Amino acid sequence: MRVDSDTLVLGIETSCDETAAALVMGGTDVISSVVSSQIDLHARFGGVVPEVAGRAHLEQITPVVREAIAAAGVDPRRIDAVACTVGPGLIGALLVGVSAAKALALAWEVPFVGVNHLEAHLYSAFLEDDSLEFPLVVLLVSGGHTLLIEMSDHGQYRLLGGTIDDAAGEAFDKVARYLDLGYPGGPAIDRAATEGDPEAIRFPRAMSDGGLDFSFSGLKTAVVNHVRRHPEVDSRDVAASFQAAVVDVLVDKTRRAAALVGATGIVLGGGVAANSALRRDLVAAGEADGRRVFLPGREMCTDNAAMIAAAGWHRLRDDGPSPLDLGAVPSMPILES
Ligand code: KG4
Ligand code: ZN
């Protein structure tokens, strides 16, 4: 099959708490993108409940796919391939999307392409700027992952560093929960921090010793200990100081990684990439070092299906379709993709 700028891919994403579908042409041109978030369903539990997520995906998948096709205004027969996240993610959630994608591919007699969710996050940058040049260093920060990756070409990844305990987004979520700021925690801390003093409390910057790995669980403990000792503290100052500690470490290590591999640019991806302080400081660091920093729009940073369709387009072009017996893979490292 010829895969070119006219190839229209339907992307499907159900790995966590967003049911999403999108139509993307040629790997870069987003024709439609629909995201149905389950945030309200999980909010009262303070986190994603896998069973609840699976059921909600089941209810949402058909209307979301239908809406993506309707919004694009195309005949389903025009769709050339169906790409879907096969991992990593929650097994019950992944299976809903994978089954739907295979069924549609079979019915329409078009190829099915299994996509690695983490690889797809890298592609959200290419959706907005396909002139990015390799090698790139990608900082992928989400609720489940904190990864520094060297991308030397499409599909060519080298893991430079990762978290040894909590993911960055997980730390945001846990600290927000402790401070009673609401769910999901990242945006809540981001908002509270705008009214707080980032220098009010000097929280530890873990593992700032030269390596490229991260650790956030000690920082979370430091926040808890500080609030216990100073119950009168303004939670906006805690939020701002905590955020400053996370951002300092993320920016510092990304900068070092970029220097190490001689990267032409730095790309940010994953839900935490929506964080205003991280965006601001990374851009400043890039300016200081003479490196291009690419920040996808906020809606492209959090889970969506346009990035799945974009990654699927590249997979299809480079490796061809996936076999229909490919299952969902709950833990799927990016290097195997
Ligand atoms: O990539 P994503 O949508 O889902 C996963 O694959 O995990 O990332 C969700 C994570 C959550 O932990 C959420 O709190 C965090 O991204 N997040 C943020 C912000 N917006 C979302 N963290 C910090 N600041 C934000 N503005
Ligand atoms: Zn994600």
Coordinates of C-alpha atoms and ligand atoms in Angstrom, one line a residue:
M1 CA 0.0 0.0 0.0
R2 CA 1.2 3.5 -0.9
V3 CA 1.4 5.7 2.2
D4 CA 1.7 9.4 1.2
S5 CA 0.3 12.9 1.9
D6 CA -3.2 11.8 0.8
T7 CA -3.4 8.8 3.1
L8 CA -6.3 9.3 5.6
V9 CA -5.9 7.5 8.9
L10 CA -8.5 7.1 11.6
G11 CA -6.8 7.1 15.0
I12 CA -8.4 5.6 18.2
E13 CA -7.2 6.1 21.7
T14 CA -8.6 4.4 24.9
S15 CA -5.6 3.6 27.0
C16 CA -6.6 5.5 30.1
D17 CA -9.4 7.9 30.8
E18 CA -10.0 9.6 27.5
T19 CA -12.0 8.0 24.7
A20 CA -10.7 9.7 21.5
A21 CA -11.0 9.4 17.7
A22 CA -9.4 11.6 15.0
L23 CA -8.9 11.7 11.3
V24 CA -5.5 12.8 10.1
M25 CA -4.3 13.2 6.5
G26 CA -0.7 12.5 5.5
G27 CA 0.5 12.1 9.1
T28 CA 0.3 15.8 9.9
D29 CA -3.0 17.3 8.8
V30 CA -5.7 17.0 11.5
I31 CA -9.1 16.9 9.8
S32 CA -11.0 16.2 13.0
S33 CA -10.2 15.3 16.6
V34 CA -12.8 14.3 19.2
V35 CA -11.8 13.7 22.9
S36 CA -14.4 12.5 25.4
S37 CA -12.9 12.8 28.9
Q38 CA -13.9 10.7 31.9
I39 CA -12.4 13.1 34.4
D40 CA -15.8 13.8 36.0
L41 CA -16.5 10.1 36.5
H42 CA -13.2 9.5 38.3
A43 CA -13.0 12.8 40.2
R44 CA -14.9 11.5 43.2
F45 CA -12.4 8.6 43.6
G46 CA -9.4 11.0 43.2
G47 CA -7.9 8.9 40.5
V48 CA -8.7 6.7 37.5
V49 CA -10.6 3.5 38.4
P50 CA -9.8 0.9 35.7
E51 CA -13.2 -0.8 35.9
V52 CA -15.1 2.5 35.5
A53 CA -12.8 3.5 32.7
G54 CA -13.4 0.3 30.7
R55 CA -17.2 0.6 30.9
A56 CA -17.1 4.3 30.0
H57 CA -15.0 3.6 26.9
L58 CA -17.5 1.0 25.9
E59 CA -20.3 3.5 26.0
Q60 CA -18.3 6.3 24.3
I61 CA -16.4 4.5 21.6
T62 CA -19.1 4.3 18.9
P63 CA -20.4 7.9 19.4
V64 CA -16.9 9.3 19.5
V65 CA -15.8 7.6 16.3
R66 CA -19.0 8.6 14.6
E67 CA -18.5 12.2 15.7
A68 CA -14.9 12.3 14.4
I69 CA -16.1 11.0 11.0
A70 CA -19.0 13.4 10.9
A71 CA -16.9 16.4 11.9
A72 CA -14.4 15.6 9.1
G73 CA -17.3 15.5 6.6
V74 CA -15.8 12.5 4.8
D75 CA -17.3 9.3 3.6
P76 CA -16.0 6.4 5.8
R77 CA -15.0 4.7 2.5
R78 CA -12.4 7.4 2.1
I79 CA -10.5 6.2 5.2
D80 CA -7.3 4.3 4.3
A81 CA -6.3 2.8 7.6
V82 CA -7.3 2.5 11.3
A83 CA -4.6 3.1 13.9
C84 CA -5.2 2.4 17.6
T85 CA -3.2 2.5 20.8
V86 CA -2.3 -1.1 21.8
G87 CA -0.3 -0.1 24.9
P88 CA 0.9 0.9 27.4
G89 CA -2.3 1.5 29.4
L90 CA -5.1 -0.2 31.4
I91 CA -5.9 -3.6 29.8
G92 CA -9.7 -3.3 30.1
A93 CA -9.5 0.2 28.6
L94 CA -7.1 -0.7 25.8
L95 CA -9.2 -3.7 24.7
V96 CA -12.2 -1.5 23.9
G97 CA -10.3 0.6 21.4
V98 CA -8.3 -2.3 19.9
S99 CA -11.5 -4.4 19.3
A100 CA -13.3 -1.4 17.8
A101 CA -10.3 -0.5 15.5
K102 CA -9.9 -4.1 14.3
A103 CA -13.7 -4.4 13.6
L104 CA -13.7 -1.2 11.6
A105 CA -10.6 -2.2 9.7
L106 CA -12.1 -5.6 8.8
A107 CA -15.5 -4.0 7.9
W108 CA -13.9 -1.4 5.7
E109 CA -11.2 -3.8 4.4
V110 CA -8.4 -1.4 5.2
P111 CA -5.1 -2.0 7.3
F112 CA -5.1 -2.0 11.1
V113 CA -2.1 -0.4 12.7
G114 CA -1.2 -0.9 16.4
V115 CA 0.4 2.1 18.0
N116 CA 2.6 2.6 21.1
H117 CA 0.9 5.4 23.2
L118 CA 4.3 6.8 24.2
E119 CA 5.6 7.0 20.7
A120 CA 2.3 8.7 19.8
H121 CA 3.0 11.4 22.4
L122 CA 6.3 12.1 20.5
Y123 CA 4.3 12.6 17.4
S124 CA 2.1 15.4 18.8
A125 CA 4.9 17.8 18.0
F126 CA 5.2 16.7 14.4
L127 CA 1.4 17.3 14.0
E128 CA 2.1 20.9 14.4
D129 CA 5.5 21.2 12.8
D130 CA 6.7 18.6 10.4
S131 CA 10.0 20.6 9.8
L132 CA 11.5 19.3 13.0
E133 CA 15.0 18.0 12.4
F134 CA 16.8 15.1 14.1
P135 CA 18.4 14.4 16.5
L136 CA 15.8 15.6 19.0
V137 CA 15.6 15.2 22.7
V138 CA 12.1 14.5 23.9
L139 CA 10.9 15.1 27.4
L140 CA 7.8 12.9 27.9
V141 CA 6.1 13.7 31.1
S142 CA 2.7 12.2 31.9
G143 CA 0.7 10.6 34.7
G144 CA 2.4 7.3 34.1
H145 CA 5.8 8.2 32.6
T146 CA 8.8 10.6 32.9
L147 CA 11.2 9.8 30.1
L148 CA 14.1 11.5 28.4
I149 CA 14.4 10.1 24.9
E150 CA 16.8 10.7 22.1
M151 CA 14.9 10.5 18.8
S152 CA 17.5 10.1 16.0
D153 CA 14.9 9.4 13.2
H154 CA 11.3 8.3 12.9
G155 CA 11.0 5.1 14.9
Q156 CA 14.6 5.4 16.2
Y157 CA 14.6 5.9 20.0
R158 CA 17.2 5.7 22.7
L159 CA 16.2 6.0 26.4
L160 CA 18.4 8.5 28.1
G161 CA 16.7 8.7 31.5
G162 CA 13.5 8.0 33.4
T163 CA 12.0 8.1 36.8
I164 CA 13.1 5.6 39.4
D165 CA 9.8 6.1 41.4
D166 CA 6.8 8.3 40.8
A167 CA 6.1 9.8 37.4
A168 CA 6.1 13.7 37.3
G169 CA 2.3 13.8 36.7
E170 CA 1.7 11.3 39.5
A171 CA 3.6 13.6 41.8
F172 CA 1.4 16.5 40.8
D173 CA -1.7 14.5 41.3
K174 CA -0.6 13.2 44.8
V175 CA 0.5 16.6 46.0
A176 CA -2.7 18.2 44.8
R177 CA -4.7 15.6 46.5
Y178 CA -2.8 16.1 49.8
L179 CA -3.3 19.9 49.5
D180 CA -7.0 19.4 48.7
L181 CA -6.7 21.3 45.5
G182 CA -8.8 19.0 43.3
Y183 CA -8.5 16.5 40.6
P184 CA -6.7 16.1 38.2
G185 CA -3.9 17.5 40.2
G186 CA -1.6 19.0 37.5
P187 CA -3.9 21.7 36.3
A188 CA -5.0 22.4 39.9
I189 CA -1.4 23.0 41.0
D190 CA -0.7 25.0 37.9
R191 CA -3.6 27.3 38.7
A192 CA -2.9 27.6 42.5
A193 CA 0.8 28.2 41.7
T194 CA 0.0 31.4 39.7
E195 CA -1.0 33.0 43.0
G196 CA 1.8 31.5 45.2
D197 CA 5.4 32.3 45.7
P198 CA 7.7 29.7 44.1
E199 CA 10.6 30.7 46.4
A200 CA 8.5 30.5 49.6
I201 CA 9.8 27.0 50.4
R202 CA 13.0 25.5 49.2
F203 CA 12.0 21.9 48.4
P204 CA 14.8 19.4 47.4
R205 CA 15.9 19.0 43.8
A206 CA 16.4 15.2 43.7
M207 CA 19.2 13.5 41.8
S208 CA 20.7 16.7 40.5
D209 CA 24.1 15.0 40.4
G210 CA 24.7 14.7 36.7
G211 CA 22.7 11.6 35.8
L212 CA 19.6 11.8 33.6
D213 CA 17.3 9.8 35.9
F214 CA 14.5 11.4 38.0
S215 CA 13.0 10.8 41.4
F216 CA 9.9 12.5 42.7
S217 CA 8.8 10.5 45.7
G218 CA 11.1 12.3 48.1
L219 CA 9.8 15.6 47.0
K220 CA 6.3 14.5 47.7
T221 CA 7.3 13.4 51.2
A222 CA 9.1 16.8 51.7
V223 CA 5.8 18.5 50.9
V224 CA 3.9 16.4 53.3
N225 CA 6.5 17.0 56.1
H226 CA 6.5 20.7 55.5
V227 CA 2.7 21.0 55.7
R228 CA 2.6 18.9 58.9
R229 CA 5.2 21.1 60.5
H230 CA 3.6 24.4 59.3
P231 CA -0.1 23.8 59.1
E232 CA -0.7 27.5 58.7
V233 CA 1.2 27.6 55.4
D234 CA -0.6 29.0 52.3
S235 CA -1.2 26.1 50.0
R236 CA -0.7 28.3 47.0
D237 CA 2.9 28.9 48.2
V238 CA 3.4 25.1 48.6
A239 CA 1.9 24.5 45.2
A240 CA 4.2 27.1 43.6
S241 CA 7.3 25.9 45.4
F242 CA 6.6 22.2 44.7
Q243 CA 6.0 23.1 41.0
A244 CA 9.3 25.0 40.9
A245 CA 11.2 22.0 42.3
V246 CA 9.7 19.7 39.7
V247 CA 10.2 22.1 36.8
D248 CA 13.8 22.9 37.8
V249 CA 14.8 19.2 37.7
L250 CA 12.9 18.5 34.4
V251 CA 14.5 21.5 32.7
D252 CA 18.0 21.0 34.0
K253 CA 18.1 17.3 32.9
T254 CA 16.5 18.0 29.6
R255 CA 19.1 20.7 28.9
R256 CA 21.9 18.3 29.8
A257 CA 20.5 15.5 27.7
A258 CA 20.2 17.8 24.7
A259 CA 23.9 18.9 25.1
L260 CA 25.0 15.3 25.5
V261 CA 23.5 14.1 22.2
G262 CA 24.0 17.4 20.3
A263 CA 20.3 17.7 19.7
T264 CA 19.1 20.2 17.2
G265 CA 16.0 20.7 19.3
I266 CA 13.9 19.8 22.3
V267 CA 10.4 18.5 22.2
L268 CA 8.0 18.4 25.1
G269 CA 5.2 15.8 25.3
G270 CA 2.7 14.2 27.6
G271 CA 0.1 15.7 29.9
V272 CA 2.5 17.5 32.2
A273 CA 3.8 19.4 29.1
A274 CA 0.6 21.5 29.5
N275 CA 2.2 23.0 32.7
S276 CA 2.8 26.8 32.3
A277 CA 6.0 27.0 34.4
L278 CA 7.6 24.1 32.5
R279 CA 6.7 25.6 29.2
R280 CA 8.1 29.0 30.2
D281 CA 11.3 27.7 31.7
L282 CA 12.1 25.2 28.9
V283 CA 11.7 27.9 26.3
A284 CA 14.0 30.2 28.3
A285 CA 16.6 27.4 28.6
G286 CA 16.4 26.7 24.8
E287 CA 16.9 30.4 24.1
A288 CA 19.9 30.5 26.4
D289 CA 21.5 27.4 24.8
G290 CA 20.6 28.3 21.2
R291 CA 18.4 25.2 20.8
R292 CA 14.9 25.1 19.3
V293 CA 12.2 24.1 21.8
F294 CA 9.0 22.8 20.4
L295 CA 5.9 22.9 22.5
P296 CA 2.8 21.3 21.2
G297 CA -0.5 23.0 21.9
R298 CA -2.0 22.1 25.3
E299 CA -4.8 20.0 23.8
M300 CA -2.2 18.0 21.8
C301 CA -0.1 17.4 25.0
T302 CA -2.9 15.5 26.9
D303 CA -4.2 12.2 25.5
N304 CA -5.9 12.5 22.1
A305 CA -6.3 10.4 19.0
A306 CA -4.7 12.8 16.4
M307 CA -1.3 11.8 17.8
I308 CA -2.3 8.1 17.4
A309 CA -3.3 8.6 13.8
A310 CA 0.0 10.5 13.1
A311 CA 2.1 7.8 14.7
G312 CA 0.0 5.2 12.9
W313 CA 0.7 6.9 9.5
H314 CA 4.5 6.7 10.1
R315 CA 4.2 3.1 11.3
L316 CA 2.2 2.1 8.3
R317 CA 4.6 3.8 5.9
D318 CA 7.7 2.3 7.5
D319 CA 6.6 -1.1 8.7
G320 CA 3.3 -1.8 7.0
P321 CA 0.0 -3.0 8.7
S322 CA -0.1 -4.9 12.1
P323 CA -1.4 -8.4 12.2
L324 CA -5.0 -8.6 13.3
D325 CA -4.0 -11.0 16.1
L326 CA -1.9 -8.3 17.8
G327 CA -3.4 -7.9 21.3
A328 CA -3.4 -5.1 23.8
V329 CA -0.1 -4.8 25.7
P330 CA -0.6 -3.1 29.1
S331 CA 3.1 -2.6 29.7
M332 CA 4.9 -1.7 26.5
P333 CA 8.3 0.1 26.7
I334 CA 8.9 2.7 24.0
L335 CA 12.1 1.1 22.9
E336 CA 10.3 -2.0 21.7
S337 CA 8.0 -0.1 19.6
Ligands
KG4_1 O1 -0.6 12.2 29.0 P1 -1.8 12.3 30.0 O2 -3.0 13.0 29.5 O3 -2.2 10.9 30.4 C1 -1.3 9.9 30.7 O4 -0.9 9.2 29.7 O5 -0.8 9.8 31.9 O6 -1.2 13.0 31.4 C2 -2.0 13.2 32.5 C3 -1.1 13.8 33.6 C4 -1.9 13.9 34.9 O7 -1.0 13.5 35.9 C5 -2.2 15.4 35.0 O8 -2.2 15.8 36.4 C6 -1.0 16.0 34.3 O9 -0.8 15.2 33.2 N1 -1.2 17.4 33.9 C7 -0.5 18.4 34.3 C8 -1.1 19.6 33.8 N2 -2.1 19.2 33.0 C9 -2.2 17.8 33.0 N3 0.5 18.5 35.2 C10 1.0 19.7 35.5 N4 0.5 20.9 35.0 C11 -0.5 20.9 34.1 N5 -1.0 22.0 33.6
ZN2 ZN -0.7 9.9 27.6

